[in-house]
PDB file of C-alpha atoms in Angstrom:
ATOM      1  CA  UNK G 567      -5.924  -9.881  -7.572  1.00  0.00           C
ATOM      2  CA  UNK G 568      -6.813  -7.748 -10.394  1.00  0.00           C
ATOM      3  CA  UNK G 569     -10.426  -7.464 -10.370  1.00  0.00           C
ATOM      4  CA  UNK G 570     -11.371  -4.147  -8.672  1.00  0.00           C
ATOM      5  CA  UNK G 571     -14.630  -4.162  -8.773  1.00  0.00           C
ATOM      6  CA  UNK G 572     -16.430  -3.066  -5.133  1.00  0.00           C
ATOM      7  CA  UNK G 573     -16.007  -5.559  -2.429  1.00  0.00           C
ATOM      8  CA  UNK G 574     -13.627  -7.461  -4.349  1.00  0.00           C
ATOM      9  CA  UNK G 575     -10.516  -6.023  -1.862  1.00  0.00           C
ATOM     10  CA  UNK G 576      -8.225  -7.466   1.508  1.00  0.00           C
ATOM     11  CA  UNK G 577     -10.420  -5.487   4.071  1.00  0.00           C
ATOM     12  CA  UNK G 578      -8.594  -5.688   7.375  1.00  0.00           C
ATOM     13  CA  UNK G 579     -10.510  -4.118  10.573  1.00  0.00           C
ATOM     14  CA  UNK G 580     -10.237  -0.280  11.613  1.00  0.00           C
ATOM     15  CA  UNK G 581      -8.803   1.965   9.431  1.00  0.00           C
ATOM     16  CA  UNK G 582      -4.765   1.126  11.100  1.00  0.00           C
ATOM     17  CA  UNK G 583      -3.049  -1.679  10.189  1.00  0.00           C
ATOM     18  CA  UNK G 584       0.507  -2.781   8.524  1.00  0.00           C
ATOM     19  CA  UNK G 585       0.527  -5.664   5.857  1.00  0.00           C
ATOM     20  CA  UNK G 586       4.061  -7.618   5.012  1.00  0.00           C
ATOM     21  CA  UNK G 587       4.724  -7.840   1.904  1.00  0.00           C
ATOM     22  CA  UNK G 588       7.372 -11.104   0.856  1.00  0.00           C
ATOM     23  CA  UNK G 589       8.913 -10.046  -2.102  1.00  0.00           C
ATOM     24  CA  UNK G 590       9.916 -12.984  -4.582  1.00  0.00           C
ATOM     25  CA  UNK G 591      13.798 -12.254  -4.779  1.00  0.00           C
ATOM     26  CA  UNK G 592      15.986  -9.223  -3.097  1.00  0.00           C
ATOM     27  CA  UNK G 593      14.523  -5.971  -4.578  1.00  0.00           C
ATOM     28  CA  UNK G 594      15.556  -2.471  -3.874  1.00  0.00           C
ATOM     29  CA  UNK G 595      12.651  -1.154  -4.297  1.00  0.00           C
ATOM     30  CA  UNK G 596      12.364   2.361  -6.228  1.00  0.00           C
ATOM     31  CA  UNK G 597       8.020   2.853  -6.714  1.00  0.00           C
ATOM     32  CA  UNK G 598       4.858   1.484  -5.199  1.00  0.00           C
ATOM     33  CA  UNK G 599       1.182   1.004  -6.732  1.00  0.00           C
ATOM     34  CA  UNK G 600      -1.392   1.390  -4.423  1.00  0.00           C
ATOM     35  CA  UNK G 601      -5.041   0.302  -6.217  1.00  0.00           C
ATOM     36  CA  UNK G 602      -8.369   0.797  -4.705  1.00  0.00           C
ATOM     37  CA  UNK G 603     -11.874   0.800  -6.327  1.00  0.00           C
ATOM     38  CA  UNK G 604     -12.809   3.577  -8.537  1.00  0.00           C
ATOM     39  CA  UNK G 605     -14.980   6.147  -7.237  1.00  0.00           C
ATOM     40  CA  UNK G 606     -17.827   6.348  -9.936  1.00  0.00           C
ATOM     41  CA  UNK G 607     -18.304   2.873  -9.472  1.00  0.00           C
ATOM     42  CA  UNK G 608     -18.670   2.375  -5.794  1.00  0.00           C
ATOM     43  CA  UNK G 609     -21.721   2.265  -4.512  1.00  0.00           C
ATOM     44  CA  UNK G 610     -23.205   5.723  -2.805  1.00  0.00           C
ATOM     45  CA  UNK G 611     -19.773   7.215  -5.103  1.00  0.00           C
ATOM     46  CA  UNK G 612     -18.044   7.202  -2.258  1.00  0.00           C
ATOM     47  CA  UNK G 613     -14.364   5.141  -1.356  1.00  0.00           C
ATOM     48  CA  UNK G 614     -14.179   5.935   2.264  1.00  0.00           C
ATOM     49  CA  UNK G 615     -12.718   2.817   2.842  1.00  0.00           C
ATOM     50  CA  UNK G 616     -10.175   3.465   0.702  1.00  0.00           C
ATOM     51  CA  UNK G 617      -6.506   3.982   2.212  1.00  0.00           C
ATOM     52  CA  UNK G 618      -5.378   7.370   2.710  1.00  0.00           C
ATOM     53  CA  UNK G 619      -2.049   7.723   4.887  1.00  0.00           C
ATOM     54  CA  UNK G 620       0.399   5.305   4.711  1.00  0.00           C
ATOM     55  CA  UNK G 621       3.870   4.559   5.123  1.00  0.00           C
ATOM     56  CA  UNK G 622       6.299   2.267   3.534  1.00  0.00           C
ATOM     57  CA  UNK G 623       9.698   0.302   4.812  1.00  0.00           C
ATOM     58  CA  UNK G 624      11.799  -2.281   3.867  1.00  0.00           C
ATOM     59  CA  UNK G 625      12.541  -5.274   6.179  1.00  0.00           C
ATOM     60  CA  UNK G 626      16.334  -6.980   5.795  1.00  0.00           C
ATOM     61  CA  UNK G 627      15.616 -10.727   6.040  1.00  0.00           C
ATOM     62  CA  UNK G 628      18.643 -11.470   8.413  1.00  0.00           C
ATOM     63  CA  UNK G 629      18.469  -7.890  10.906  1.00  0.00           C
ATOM     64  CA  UNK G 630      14.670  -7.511  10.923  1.00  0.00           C
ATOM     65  CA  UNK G 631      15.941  -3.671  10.411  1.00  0.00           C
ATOM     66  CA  UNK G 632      13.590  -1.764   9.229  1.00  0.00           C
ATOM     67  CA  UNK G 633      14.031   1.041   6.958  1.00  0.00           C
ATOM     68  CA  UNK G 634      11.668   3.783   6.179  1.00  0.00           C
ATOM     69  CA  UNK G 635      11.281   4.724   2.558  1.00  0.00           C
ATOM     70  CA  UNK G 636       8.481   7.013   2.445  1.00  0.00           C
ATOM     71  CA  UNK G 637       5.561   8.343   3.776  1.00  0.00           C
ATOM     72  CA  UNK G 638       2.377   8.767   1.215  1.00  0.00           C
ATOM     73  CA  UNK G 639      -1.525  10.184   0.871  1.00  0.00           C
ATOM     74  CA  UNK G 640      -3.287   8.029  -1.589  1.00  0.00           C
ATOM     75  CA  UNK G 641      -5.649  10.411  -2.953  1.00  0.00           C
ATOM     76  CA  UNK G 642      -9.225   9.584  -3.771  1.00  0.00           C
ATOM     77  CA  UNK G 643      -9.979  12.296  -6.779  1.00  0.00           C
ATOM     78  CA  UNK G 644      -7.350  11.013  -8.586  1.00  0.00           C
ATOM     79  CA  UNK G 645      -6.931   7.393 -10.311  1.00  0.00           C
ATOM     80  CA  UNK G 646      -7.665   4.404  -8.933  1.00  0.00           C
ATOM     81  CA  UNK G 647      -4.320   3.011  -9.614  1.00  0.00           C
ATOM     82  CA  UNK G 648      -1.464   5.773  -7.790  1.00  0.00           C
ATOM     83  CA  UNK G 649       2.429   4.911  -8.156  1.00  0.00           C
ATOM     84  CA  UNK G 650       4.420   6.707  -5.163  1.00  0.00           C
ATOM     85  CA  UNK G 651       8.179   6.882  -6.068  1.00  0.00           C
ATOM     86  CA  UNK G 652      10.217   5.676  -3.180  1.00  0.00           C
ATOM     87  CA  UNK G 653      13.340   7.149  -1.357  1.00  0.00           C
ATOM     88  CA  UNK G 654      16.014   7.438  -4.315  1.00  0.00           C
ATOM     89  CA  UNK G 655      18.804   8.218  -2.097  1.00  0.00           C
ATOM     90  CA  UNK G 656      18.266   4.286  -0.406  1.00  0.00           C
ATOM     91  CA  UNK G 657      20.333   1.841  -2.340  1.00  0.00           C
ATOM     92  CA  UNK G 658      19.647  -1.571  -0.280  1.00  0.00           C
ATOM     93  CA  UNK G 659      17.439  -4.361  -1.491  1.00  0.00           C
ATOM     94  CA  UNK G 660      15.187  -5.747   0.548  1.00  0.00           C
ATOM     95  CA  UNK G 661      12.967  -9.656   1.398  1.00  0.00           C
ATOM     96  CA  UNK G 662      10.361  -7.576   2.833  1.00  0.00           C
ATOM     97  CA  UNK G 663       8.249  -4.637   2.105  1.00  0.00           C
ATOM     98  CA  UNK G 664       5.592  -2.878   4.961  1.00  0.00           C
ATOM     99  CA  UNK G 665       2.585  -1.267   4.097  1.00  0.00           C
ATOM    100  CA  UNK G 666       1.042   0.912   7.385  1.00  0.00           C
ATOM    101  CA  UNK G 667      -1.719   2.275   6.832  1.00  0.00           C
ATOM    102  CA  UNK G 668      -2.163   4.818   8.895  1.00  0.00           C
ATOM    103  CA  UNK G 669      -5.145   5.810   8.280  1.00  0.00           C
ATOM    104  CA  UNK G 670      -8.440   5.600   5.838  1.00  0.00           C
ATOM    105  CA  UNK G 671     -11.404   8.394   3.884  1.00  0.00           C
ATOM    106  CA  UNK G 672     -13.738   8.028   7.122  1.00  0.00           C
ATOM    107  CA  UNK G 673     -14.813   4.540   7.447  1.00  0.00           C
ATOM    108  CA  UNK G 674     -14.932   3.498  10.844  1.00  0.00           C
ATOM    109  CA  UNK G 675     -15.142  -0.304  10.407  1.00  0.00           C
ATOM    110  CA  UNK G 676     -12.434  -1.303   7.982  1.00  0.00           C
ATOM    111  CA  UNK G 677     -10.548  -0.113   5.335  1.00  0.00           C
ATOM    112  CA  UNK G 678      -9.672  -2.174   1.657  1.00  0.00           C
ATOM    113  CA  UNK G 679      -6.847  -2.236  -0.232  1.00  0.00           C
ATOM    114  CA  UNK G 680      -7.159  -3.681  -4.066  1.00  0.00           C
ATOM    115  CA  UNK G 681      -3.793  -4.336  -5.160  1.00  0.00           C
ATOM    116  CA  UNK G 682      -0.622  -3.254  -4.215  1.00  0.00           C
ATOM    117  CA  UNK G 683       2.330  -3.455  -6.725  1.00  0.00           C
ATOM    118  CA  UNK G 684       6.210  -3.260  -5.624  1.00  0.00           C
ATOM    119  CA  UNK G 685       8.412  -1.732  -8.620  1.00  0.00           C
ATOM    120  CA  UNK G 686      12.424  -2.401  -8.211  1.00  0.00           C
TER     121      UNK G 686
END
C-alpha cells in the first residue's frame, strides 16, 4: 500500500520472520525496494521497528528450490525508500520471492515493513 505514514505497515510479531512474495508472471528478478516510515515523522523520531537484516531468495514454482540472491542491511539514516540490487550473476526467473527478515532497529515486539517492490 502506498501510504507510509506511521502505523500504516504489515507488522508481523518479533523482529524474525520470512514473507512470500507471489510474483504476477516469471520474473528474474535483478533489484528490491524495501520502504519503511520516515524517521522525522515517526513518533519519538525513532523507526526501531523498522527492518534491518534481511535476506532475499527466489522460490521455483515446480522444485520449491530455493535460491539465495542476496543478503541486505536496510539502513535507517538513509531514505525511507532503499533499492538493493540483486545477484547479477543469477539468470533464472522465478513465481516466488522470500523476504527474511532477520532481524529489526531494537523493537522487541514486532517489526513493520511498508512496501516492498520486486524490480525484474
Amino acid at each position: 500500500q502506498p501510504d507510509a505514514s506511521p502505523g500504516y505497515c504489515w507488522p508481523f510479531q518479533g523482529s524474525r520472520s520470512e514473507v512470500l512474495i507471489r510474483l504476477p508472471a516469471l520474473v528474474r528478478p535483478i533489484a528490491i525496494t524495501v520502504h519503511s516510515t520516515p524517521q522525522i515523522t515517526a513518533p519519538l523520531g525513532t523507526v526501531s521497528s523498522a527492518p534491518r537484516d534481511f535476506v532475499v531468495s527466489g522460490l521455483d514454482e515446480m522444485s520449491k528450490d530455493e535460491t539465495l540472491l542476496g543478503t541486505f542491511t536496510y539502513a535507517v539514516q538513509k531514505e525511507p525508500a532503499q533499492t538493493f540490487s540483486l545477484q547479477n550473476g543469477i539468470r533464472k526467473a522465478f513465481w516466488f520471492l522470500k523476504l527474511g527478515i532477520q532481524s529489526n532497529w531494537g523493537k522487541p515486539g514486532y517489526t513493520c515493513i511498508y512496501r516492498v517492490q520486486v524490480h525484474g
